[in-house]
mmCIF file of C-alpha atoms in Angstrom:
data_model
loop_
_atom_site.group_PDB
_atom_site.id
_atom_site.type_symbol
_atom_site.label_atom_id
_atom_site.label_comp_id
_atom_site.label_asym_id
_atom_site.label_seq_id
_atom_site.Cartn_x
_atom_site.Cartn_y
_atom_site.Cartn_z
ATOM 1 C CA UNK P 1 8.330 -17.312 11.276
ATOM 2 C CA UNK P 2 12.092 -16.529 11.046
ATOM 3 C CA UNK P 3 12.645 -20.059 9.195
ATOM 4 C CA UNK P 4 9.898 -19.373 7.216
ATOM 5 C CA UNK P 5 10.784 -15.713 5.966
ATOM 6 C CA UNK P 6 14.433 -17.532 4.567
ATOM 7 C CA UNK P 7 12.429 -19.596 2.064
ATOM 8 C CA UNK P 8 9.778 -16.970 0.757
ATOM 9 C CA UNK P 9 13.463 -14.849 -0.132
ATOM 10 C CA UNK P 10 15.083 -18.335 -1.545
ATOM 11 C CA UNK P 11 12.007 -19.360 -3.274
ATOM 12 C CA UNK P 12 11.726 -16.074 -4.919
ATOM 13 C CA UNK P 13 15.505 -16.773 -6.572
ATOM 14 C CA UNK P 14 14.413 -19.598 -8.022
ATOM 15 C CA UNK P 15 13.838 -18.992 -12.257
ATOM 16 C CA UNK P 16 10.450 -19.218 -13.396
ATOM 17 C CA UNK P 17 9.038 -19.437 -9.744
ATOM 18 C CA UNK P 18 6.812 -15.844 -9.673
ATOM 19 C CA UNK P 19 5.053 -14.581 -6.717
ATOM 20 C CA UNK P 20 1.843 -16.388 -7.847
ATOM 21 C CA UNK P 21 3.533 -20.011 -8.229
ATOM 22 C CA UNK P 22 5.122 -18.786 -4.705
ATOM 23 C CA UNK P 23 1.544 -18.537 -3.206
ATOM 24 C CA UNK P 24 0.195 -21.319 -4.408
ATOM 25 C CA UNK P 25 3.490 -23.823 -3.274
ATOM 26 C CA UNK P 26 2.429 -22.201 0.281
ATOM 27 C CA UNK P 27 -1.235 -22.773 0.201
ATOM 28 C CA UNK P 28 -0.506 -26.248 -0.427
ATOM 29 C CA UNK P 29 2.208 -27.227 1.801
ATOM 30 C CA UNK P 30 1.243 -24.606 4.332
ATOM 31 C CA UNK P 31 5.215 -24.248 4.905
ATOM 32 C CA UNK P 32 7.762 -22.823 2.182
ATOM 33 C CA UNK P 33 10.214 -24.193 4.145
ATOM 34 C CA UNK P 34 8.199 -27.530 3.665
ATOM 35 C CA UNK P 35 7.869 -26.980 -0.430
ATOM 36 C CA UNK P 36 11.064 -26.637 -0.578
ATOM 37 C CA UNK P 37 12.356 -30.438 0.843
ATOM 38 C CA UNK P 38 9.298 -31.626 -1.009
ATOM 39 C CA UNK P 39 9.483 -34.364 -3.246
ATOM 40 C CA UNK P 40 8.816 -34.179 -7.067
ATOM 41 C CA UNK P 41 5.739 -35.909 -7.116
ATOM 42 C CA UNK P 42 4.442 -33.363 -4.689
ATOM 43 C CA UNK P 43 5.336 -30.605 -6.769
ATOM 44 C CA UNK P 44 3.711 -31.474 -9.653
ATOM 45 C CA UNK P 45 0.120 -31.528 -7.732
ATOM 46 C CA UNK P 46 0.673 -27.817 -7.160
ATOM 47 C CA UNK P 47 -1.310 -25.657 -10.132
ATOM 48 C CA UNK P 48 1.052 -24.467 -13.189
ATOM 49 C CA UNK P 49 3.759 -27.017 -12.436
ATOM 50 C CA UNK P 50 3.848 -29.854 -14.693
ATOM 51 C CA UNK P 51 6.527 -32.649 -14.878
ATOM 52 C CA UNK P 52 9.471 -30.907 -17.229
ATOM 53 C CA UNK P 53 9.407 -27.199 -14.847
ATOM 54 C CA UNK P 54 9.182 -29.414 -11.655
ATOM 55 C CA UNK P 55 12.541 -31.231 -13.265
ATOM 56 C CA UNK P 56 13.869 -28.203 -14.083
ATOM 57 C CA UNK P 57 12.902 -26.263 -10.451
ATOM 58 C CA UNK P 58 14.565 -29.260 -8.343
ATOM 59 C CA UNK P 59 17.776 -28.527 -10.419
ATOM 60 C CA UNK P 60 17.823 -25.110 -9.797
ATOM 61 C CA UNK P 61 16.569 -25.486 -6.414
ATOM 62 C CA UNK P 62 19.798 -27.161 -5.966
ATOM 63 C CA UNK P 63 22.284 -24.443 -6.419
ATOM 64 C CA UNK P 64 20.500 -22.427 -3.656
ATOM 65 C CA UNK P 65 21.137 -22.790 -0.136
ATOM 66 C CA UNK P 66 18.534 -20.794 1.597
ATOM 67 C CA UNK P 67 19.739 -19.968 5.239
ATOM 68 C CA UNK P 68 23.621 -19.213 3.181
ATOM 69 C CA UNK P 69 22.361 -17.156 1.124
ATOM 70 C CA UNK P 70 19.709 -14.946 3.384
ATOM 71 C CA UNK P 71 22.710 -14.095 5.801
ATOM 72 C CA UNK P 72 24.565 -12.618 2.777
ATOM 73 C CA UNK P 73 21.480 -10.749 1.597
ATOM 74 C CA UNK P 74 21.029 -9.062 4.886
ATOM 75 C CA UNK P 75 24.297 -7.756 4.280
ATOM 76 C CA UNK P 76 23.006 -5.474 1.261
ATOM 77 C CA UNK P 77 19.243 -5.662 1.811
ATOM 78 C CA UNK P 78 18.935 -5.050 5.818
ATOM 79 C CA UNK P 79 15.391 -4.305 5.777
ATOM 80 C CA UNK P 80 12.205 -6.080 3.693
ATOM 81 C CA UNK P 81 9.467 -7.922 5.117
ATOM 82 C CA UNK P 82 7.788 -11.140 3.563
ATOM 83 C CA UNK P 83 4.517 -13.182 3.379
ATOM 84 C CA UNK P 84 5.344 -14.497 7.284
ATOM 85 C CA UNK P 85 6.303 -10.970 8.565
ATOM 86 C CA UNK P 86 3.774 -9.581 10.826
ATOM 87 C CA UNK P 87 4.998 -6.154 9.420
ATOM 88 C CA UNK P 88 3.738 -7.622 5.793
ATOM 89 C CA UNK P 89 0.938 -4.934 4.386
ATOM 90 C CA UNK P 90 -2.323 -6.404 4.922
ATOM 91 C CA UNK P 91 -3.826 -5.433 1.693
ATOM 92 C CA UNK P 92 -1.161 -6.560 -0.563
ATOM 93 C CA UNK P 93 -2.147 -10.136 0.943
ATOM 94 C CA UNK P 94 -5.333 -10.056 -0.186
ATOM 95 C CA UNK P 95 -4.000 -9.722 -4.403
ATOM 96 C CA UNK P 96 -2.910 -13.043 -6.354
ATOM 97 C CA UNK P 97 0.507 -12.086 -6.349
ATOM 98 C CA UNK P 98 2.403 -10.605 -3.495
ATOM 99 C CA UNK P 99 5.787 -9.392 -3.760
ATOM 100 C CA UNK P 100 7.450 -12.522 -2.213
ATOM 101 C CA UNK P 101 9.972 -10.166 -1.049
ATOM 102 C CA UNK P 102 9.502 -6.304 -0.163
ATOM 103 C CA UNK P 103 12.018 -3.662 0.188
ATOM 104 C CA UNK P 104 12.153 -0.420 2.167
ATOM 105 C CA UNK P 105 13.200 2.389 3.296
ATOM 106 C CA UNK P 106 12.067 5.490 5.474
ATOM 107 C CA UNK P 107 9.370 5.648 8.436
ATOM 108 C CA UNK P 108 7.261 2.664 8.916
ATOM 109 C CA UNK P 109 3.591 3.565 9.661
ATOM 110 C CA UNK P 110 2.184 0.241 11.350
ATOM 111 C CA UNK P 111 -1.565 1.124 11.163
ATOM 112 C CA UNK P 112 -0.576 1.652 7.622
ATOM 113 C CA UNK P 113 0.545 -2.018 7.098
ATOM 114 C CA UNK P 114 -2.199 -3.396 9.288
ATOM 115 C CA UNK P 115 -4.921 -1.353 6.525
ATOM 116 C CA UNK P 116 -6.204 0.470 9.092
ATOM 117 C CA UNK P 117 -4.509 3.505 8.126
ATOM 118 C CA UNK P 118 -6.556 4.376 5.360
ATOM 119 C CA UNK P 119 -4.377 4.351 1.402
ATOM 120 C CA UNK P 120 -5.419 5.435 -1.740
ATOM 121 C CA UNK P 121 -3.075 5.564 -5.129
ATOM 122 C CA UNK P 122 -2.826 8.256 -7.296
ATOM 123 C CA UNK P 123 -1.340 7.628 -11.110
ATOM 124 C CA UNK P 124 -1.116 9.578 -14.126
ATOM 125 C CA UNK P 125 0.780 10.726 -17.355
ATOM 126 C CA UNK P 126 4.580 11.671 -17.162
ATOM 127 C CA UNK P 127 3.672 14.664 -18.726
ATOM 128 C CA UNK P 128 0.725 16.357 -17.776
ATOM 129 C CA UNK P 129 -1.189 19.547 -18.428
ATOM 130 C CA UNK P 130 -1.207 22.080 -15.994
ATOM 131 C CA UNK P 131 -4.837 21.357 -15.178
ATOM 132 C CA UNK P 132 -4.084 17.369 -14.314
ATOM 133 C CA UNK P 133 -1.049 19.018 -12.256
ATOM 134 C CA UNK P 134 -3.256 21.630 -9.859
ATOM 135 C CA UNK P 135 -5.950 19.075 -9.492
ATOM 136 C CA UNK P 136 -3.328 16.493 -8.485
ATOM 137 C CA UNK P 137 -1.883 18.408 -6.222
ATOM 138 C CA UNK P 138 -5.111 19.815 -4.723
ATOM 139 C CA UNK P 139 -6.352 16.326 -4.337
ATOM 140 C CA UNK P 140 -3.185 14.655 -2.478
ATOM 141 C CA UNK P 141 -3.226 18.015 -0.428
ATOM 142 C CA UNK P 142 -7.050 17.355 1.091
ATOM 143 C CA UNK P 143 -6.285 13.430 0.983
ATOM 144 C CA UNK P 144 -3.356 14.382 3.505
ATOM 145 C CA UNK P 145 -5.478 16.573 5.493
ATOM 146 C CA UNK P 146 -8.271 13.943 5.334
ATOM 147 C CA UNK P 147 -6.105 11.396 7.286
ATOM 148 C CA UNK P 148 -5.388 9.165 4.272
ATOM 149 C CA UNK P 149 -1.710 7.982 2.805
ATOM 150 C CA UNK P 150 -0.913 9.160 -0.787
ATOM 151 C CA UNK P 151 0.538 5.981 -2.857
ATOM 152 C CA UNK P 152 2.139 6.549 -5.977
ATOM 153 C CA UNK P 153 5.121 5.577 -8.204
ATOM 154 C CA UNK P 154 7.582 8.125 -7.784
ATOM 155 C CA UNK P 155 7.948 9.203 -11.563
ATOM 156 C CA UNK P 156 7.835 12.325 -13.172
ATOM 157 C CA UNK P 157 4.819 13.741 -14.000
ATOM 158 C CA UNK P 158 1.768 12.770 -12.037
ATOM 159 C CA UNK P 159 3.161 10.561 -9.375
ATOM 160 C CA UNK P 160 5.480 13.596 -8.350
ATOM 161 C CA UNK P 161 2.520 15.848 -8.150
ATOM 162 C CA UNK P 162 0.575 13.626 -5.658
ATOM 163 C CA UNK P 163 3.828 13.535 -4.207
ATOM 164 C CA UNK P 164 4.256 16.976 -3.062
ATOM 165 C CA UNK P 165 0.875 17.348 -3.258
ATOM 166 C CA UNK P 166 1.176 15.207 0.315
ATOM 167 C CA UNK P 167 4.244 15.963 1.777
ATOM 168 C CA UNK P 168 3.544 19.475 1.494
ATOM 169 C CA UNK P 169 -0.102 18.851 3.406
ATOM 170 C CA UNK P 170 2.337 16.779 6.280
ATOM 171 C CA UNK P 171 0.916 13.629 5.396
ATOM 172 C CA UNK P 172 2.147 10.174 4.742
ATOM 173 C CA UNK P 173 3.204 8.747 1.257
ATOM 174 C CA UNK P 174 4.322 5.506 -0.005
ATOM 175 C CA UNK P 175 6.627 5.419 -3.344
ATOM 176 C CA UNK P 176 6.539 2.089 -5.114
ATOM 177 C CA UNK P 177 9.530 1.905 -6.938
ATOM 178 C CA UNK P 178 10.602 -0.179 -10.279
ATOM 179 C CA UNK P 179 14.335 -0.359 -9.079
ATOM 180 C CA UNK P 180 16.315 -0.727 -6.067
ATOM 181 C CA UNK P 181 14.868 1.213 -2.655
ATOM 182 C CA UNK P 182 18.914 2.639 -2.972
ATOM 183 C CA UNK P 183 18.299 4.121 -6.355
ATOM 184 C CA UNK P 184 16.391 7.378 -7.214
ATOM 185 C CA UNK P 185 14.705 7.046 -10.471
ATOM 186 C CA UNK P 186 14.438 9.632 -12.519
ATOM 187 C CA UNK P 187 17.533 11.153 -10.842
ATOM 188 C CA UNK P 188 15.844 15.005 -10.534
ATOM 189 C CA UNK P 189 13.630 13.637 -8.190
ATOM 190 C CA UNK P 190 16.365 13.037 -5.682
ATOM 191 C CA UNK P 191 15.198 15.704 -3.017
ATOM 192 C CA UNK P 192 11.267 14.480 -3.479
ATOM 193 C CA UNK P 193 12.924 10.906 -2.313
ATOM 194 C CA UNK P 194 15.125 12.428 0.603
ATOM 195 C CA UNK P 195 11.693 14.089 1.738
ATOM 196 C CA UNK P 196 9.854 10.722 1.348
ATOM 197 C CA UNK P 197 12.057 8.953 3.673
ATOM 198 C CA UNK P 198 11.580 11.310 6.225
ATOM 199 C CA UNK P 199 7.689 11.145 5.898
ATOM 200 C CA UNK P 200 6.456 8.288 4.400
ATOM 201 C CA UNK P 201 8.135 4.657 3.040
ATOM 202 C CA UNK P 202 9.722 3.758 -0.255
ATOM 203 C CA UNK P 203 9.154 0.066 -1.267
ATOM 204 C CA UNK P 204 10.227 -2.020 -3.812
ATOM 205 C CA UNK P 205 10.126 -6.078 -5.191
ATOM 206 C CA UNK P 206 13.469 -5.374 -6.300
ATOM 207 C CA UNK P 207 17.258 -6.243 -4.133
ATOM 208 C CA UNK P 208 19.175 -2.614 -4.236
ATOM 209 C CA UNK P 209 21.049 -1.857 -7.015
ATOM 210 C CA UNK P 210 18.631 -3.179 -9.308
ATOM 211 C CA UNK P 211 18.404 -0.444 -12.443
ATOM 212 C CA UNK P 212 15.315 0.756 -13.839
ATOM 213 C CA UNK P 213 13.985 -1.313 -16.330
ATOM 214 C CA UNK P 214 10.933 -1.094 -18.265
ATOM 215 C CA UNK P 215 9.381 -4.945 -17.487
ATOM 216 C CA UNK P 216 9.752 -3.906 -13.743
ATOM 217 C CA UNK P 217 7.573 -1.125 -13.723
ATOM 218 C CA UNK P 218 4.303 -3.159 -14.866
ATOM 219 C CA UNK P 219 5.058 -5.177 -12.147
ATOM 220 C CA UNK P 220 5.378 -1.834 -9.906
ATOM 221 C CA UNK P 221 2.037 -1.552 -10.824
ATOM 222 C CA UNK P 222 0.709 -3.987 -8.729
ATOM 223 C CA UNK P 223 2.026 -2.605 -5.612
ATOM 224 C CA UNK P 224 0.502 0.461 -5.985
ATOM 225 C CA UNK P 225 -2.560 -0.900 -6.593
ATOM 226 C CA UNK P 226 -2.813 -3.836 -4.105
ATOM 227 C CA UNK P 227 -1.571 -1.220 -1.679
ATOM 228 C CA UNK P 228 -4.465 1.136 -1.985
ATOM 229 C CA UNK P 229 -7.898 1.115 -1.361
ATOM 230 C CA UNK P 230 -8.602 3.052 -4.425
ATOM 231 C CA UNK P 231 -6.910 4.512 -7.227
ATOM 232 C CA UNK P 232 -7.012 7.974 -8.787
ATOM 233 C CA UNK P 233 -6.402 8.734 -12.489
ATOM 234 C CA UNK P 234 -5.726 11.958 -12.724
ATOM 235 C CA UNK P 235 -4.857 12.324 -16.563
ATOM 236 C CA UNK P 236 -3.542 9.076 -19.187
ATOM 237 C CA UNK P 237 -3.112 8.821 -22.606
ATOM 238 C CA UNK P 238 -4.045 5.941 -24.416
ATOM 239 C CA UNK P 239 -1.140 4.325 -24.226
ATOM 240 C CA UNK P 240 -0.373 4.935 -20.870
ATOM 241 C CA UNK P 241 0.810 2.666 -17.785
ATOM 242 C CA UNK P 242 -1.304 4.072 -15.590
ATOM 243 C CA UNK P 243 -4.094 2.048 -17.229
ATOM 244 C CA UNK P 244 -2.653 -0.758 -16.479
ATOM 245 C CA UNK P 245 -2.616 0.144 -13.016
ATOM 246 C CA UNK P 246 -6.261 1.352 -13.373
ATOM 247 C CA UNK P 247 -7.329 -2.591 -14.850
ATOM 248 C CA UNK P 248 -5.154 -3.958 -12.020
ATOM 249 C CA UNK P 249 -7.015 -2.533 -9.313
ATOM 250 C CA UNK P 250 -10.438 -3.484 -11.016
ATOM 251 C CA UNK P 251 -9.237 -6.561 -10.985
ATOM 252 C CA UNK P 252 -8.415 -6.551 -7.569
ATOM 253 C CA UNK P 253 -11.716 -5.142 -6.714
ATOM 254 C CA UNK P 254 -10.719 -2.004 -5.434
ATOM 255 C CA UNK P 255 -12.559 1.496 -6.655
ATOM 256 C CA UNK P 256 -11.163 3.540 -9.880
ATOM 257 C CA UNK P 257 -12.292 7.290 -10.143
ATOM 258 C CA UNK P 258 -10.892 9.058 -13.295
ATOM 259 C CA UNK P 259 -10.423 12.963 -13.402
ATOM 260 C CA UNK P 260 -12.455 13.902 -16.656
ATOM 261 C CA UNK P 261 -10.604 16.059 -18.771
ATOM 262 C CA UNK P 262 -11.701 17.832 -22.757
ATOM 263 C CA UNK P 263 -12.484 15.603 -25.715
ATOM 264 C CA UNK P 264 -9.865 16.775 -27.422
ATOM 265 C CA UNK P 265 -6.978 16.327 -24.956
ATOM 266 C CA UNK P 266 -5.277 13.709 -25.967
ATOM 267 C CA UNK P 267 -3.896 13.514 -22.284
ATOM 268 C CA UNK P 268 -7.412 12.418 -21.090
ATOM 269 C CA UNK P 269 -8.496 10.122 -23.279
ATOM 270 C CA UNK P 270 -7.269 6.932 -20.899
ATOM 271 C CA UNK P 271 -9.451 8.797 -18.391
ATOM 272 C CA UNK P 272 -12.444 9.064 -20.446
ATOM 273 C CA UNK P 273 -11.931 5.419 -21.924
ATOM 274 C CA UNK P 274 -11.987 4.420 -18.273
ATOM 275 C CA UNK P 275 -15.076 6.575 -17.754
ATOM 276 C CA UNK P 276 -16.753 4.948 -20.436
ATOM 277 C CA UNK P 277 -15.969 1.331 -19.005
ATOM 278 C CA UNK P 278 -17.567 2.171 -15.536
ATOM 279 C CA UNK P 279 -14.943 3.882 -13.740
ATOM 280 C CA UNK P 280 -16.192 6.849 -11.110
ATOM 281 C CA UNK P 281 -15.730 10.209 -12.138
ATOM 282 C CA UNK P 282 -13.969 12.442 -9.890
ATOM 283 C CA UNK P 283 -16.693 15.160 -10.178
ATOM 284 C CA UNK P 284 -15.407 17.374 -7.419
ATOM 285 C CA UNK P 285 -13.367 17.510 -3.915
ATOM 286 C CA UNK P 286 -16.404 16.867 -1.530
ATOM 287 C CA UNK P 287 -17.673 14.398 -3.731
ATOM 288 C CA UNK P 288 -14.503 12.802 -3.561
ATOM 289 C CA UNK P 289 -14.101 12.770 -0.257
ATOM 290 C CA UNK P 290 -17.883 11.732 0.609
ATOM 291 C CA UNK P 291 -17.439 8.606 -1.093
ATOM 292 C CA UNK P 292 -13.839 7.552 0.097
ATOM 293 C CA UNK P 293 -14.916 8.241 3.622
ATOM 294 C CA UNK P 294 -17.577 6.076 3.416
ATOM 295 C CA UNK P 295 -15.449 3.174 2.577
ATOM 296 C CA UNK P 296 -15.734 0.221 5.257
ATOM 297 C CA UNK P 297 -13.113 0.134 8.198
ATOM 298 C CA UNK P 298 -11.206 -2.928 7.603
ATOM 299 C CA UNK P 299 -12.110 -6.208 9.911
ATOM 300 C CA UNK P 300 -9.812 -7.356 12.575
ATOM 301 C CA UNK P 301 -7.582 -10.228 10.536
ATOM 302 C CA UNK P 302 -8.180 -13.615 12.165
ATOM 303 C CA UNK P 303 -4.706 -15.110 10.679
ATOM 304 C CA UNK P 304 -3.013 -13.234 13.611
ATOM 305 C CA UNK P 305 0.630 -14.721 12.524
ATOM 306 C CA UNK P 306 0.373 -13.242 8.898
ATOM 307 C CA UNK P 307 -0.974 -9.986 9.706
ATOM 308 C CA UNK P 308 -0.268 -8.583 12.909
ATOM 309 C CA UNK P 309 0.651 -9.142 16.328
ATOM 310 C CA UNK P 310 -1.437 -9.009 18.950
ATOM 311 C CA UNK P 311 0.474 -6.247 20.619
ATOM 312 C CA UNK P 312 -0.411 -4.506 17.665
ATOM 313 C CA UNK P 313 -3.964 -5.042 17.140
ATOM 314 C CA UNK P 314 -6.773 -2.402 18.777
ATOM 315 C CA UNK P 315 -6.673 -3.397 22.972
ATOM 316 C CA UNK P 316 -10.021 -3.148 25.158
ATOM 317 C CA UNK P 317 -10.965 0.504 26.107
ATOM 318 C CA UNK P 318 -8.103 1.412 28.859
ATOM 319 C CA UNK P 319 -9.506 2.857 32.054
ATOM 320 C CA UNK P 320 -11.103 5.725 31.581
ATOM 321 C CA UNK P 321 -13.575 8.157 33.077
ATOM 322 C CA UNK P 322 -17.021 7.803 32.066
ATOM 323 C CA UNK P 323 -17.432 10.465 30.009
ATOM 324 C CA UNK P 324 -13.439 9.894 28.179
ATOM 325 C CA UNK P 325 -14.418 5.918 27.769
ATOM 326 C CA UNK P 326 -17.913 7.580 25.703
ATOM 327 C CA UNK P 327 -15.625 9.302 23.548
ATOM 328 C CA UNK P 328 -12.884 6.970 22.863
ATOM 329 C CA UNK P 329 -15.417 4.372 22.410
ATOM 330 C CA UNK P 330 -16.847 6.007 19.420
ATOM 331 C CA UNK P 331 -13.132 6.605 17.412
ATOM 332 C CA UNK P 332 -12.204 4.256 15.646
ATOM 333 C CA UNK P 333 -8.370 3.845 13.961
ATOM 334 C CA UNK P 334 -9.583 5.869 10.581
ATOM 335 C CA UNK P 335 -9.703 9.640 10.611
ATOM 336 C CA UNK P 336 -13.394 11.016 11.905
ATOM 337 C CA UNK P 337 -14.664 14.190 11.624
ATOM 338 C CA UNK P 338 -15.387 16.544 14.640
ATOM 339 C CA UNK P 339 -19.209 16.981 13.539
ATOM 340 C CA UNK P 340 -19.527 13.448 13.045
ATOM 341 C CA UNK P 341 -18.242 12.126 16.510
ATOM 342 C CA UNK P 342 -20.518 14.841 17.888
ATOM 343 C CA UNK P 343 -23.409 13.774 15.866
ATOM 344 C CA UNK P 344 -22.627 10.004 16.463
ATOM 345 C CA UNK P 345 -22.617 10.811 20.664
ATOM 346 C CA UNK P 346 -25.177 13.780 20.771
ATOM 347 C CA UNK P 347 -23.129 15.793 23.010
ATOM 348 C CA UNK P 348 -22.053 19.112 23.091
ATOM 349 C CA UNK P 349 -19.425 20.316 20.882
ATOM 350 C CA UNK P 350 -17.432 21.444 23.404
ATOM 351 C CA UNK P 351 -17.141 18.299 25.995
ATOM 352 C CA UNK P 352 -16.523 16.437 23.142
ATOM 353 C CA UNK P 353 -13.317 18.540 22.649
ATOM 354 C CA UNK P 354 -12.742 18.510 25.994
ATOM 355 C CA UNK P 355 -12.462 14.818 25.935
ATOM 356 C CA UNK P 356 -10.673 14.936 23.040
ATOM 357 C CA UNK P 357 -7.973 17.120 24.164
ATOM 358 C CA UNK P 358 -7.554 15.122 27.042
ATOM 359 C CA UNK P 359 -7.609 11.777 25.388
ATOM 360 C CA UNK P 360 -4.243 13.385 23.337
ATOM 361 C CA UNK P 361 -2.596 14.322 26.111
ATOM 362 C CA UNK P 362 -2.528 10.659 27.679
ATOM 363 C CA UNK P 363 -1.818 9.502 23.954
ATOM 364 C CA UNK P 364 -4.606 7.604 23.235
ATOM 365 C CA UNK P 365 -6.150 9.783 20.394
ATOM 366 C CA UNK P 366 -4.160 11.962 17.388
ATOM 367 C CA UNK P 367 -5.995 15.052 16.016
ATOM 368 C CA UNK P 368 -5.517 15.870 12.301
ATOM 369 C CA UNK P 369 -5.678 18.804 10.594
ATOM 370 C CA UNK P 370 -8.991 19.696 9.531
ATOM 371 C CA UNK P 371 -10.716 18.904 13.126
ATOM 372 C CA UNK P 372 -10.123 15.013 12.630
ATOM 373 C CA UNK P 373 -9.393 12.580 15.176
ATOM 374 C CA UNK P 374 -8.382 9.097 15.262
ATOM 375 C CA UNK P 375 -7.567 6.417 17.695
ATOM 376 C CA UNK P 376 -4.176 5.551 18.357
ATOM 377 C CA UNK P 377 -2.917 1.992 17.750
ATOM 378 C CA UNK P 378 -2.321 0.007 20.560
#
């Protein structure tokens, strides 16, 4: 895997190679490192590259010399994770086209990066009313309490709202960035990405010192919403990016809710065009949280090498009394509810917290605010 993380960062130098083009060269050689000593007439059988680009690729192909050239990125760029890292978020896998090479900074969640963790991305205007502002806020707040990890953008606006929103619940968030993970864009949001660092992850496609730039933050996007299980939109103009990251997630068949707002705000009329193409309406907190509880717990990967390690995955139950093993047995690495573990076991409140306590203090089991518990990775 250490070969093959130098060529997914030297193919993704190459002009006119994106991260789809990427993903396809290593479905069909199974190896970047392989794609990249392959032949011309092997090239061209790959989808989107025709004779003239695979001419052009093997010339700029030759002004790169991967292993060279990933030492001296280290130097500036000590920590990203690609396609063969076993670090590599799960979910952002799954989309068309993964970030070849990802950037970051702060405190690396692994159950986060595995998808058991759940995520879910809130977006918005960069000016908002002060109703999309107290209902982003409120939201992220619960979503925090509720176990889940707030994903956003990091601009003004909106994405700073579900920001705080989290970090002020103590939960996790992940800023997707359109620049380098070094730079802090806009600049007055310097302190909200000091705090970030220290509880949560700031990611990026993007080498450091790369400046803002407005064909990067499309691109952003995708992160965002390949990183999350659903997406949030709490208020968007017409006009506004955060539609784009709406369609993207659609498109990558996760769930869109859209915070209704007035008829006559033109803030909210993304939201209501979104409404109006089948998105879910955000019609209150518990609804909210009723429906993104019940989405599924994520399977077990089988492609062990490109998802996790097996040191990392969920172990058999550990040896435990009878009554602890009942208990443990029924968590599961999402945040559960007290009443539903007690429902799901029929026992009395109290053994169950009993067992629960207990099951902390041996660190098998973290309790959330809120009277949720959740199993502890392995």
């Amino acid at each position: 895997m250490a070969a093959e993380r130098i060529y997914w960062l030297a193919w993704s130098q190459v002009p006119g190679i994106g991260p789809v083009l990427i993903k396809r060269l290593q479905q069909q050689f199974g190896s970047l490192a392989i794609a990249w000593h392959a032949p011309a007439n092997d090239l061209v059988q790959v989808e989107g590259l025709g004779r003239t680009s695979v001419e052009a690729l093997a010339a700029k192909r030759q002004q790169i010399h991967p292993e060279a050239f990933f030492t001296e990125h280290l130097k500036t760029n000590p920590h990203f994770w690609t396609p063969a890292d076993p670090e590599y978020p799960r979910l952002l896998l799954e989309i068309p086209n993964p970030p070849p090479v990802l950037y970051y900074r702060g405190t690396v969640c692994p159950s986060e990066n595995q998808g058991f963790k759940p995520t879910v991305g809130i977006v918005g205007t960069r000016e908002p009313t002060e109703y999309g502002k107290r209902w982003t806020r409120r939201l992220s707040r619960l979503l925090a309490q509720r176990g889940f990890t707030v994903v956003s953008g990091m601009a003004q606006g909106i994405d700073t709202e579900a920001h705080r929103g989290c970090l002020e619940a103590g939960g996790r968030t992940i800023a997707a960035l359109g620049t380098g993970v070094d730079l802090v864009y806009p600049p007055r949001n310097r302190s909200l990405y000091d705090d970030i660092l220290q509880q949560g992850l700031v990611v990026s496609e993007y080498p450091a010192g790369t400046q803002p730039n407005r064909i990067h933050f499309p691109q952003r996007n995708r992160i965002i919403a390949g990183w999350s299980r659903a997406i949030l939109v709490m208020e968007a103009p017409t006009q506004s990016g955060a539609l784009i990251t709406a369609h993207v997630a659609n498109d990558f068949g996760r769930d869109v809710y859209a915070l209704p707002g007035r008829l006559d705000d033109p803030q909210s009329a993304g939201c209501l065009g979104l409404l109006s193409k089948g998105a879910q309406a955000i019609q209150n907190e518990g609804y909210l949280m009723e429906v993104l509880g019940a989405m599924p717990q994520l399977d077990v990967p089988e492609q062990l090498s490109l998802f996790a390690t097996p040191e990392s995955l969920p172990q058999a139950t550990p040896d435990l009394s009878p009554e602890l093993a009942k208990v443990f047995q029924a968590l599961t690495l999402e945040p559960m509810g007290l009443d539903q573990i007690v429902e799901q076991l029929q026992i009395d409140t109290g053994e169950v917290l009993s067992a629960l306590s207990q099951l902390e203090l041996i660190d098998l089991v973290t309790g959330l605010p809120g009277l949720r518990y959740q199993r502890n990775p392995s």
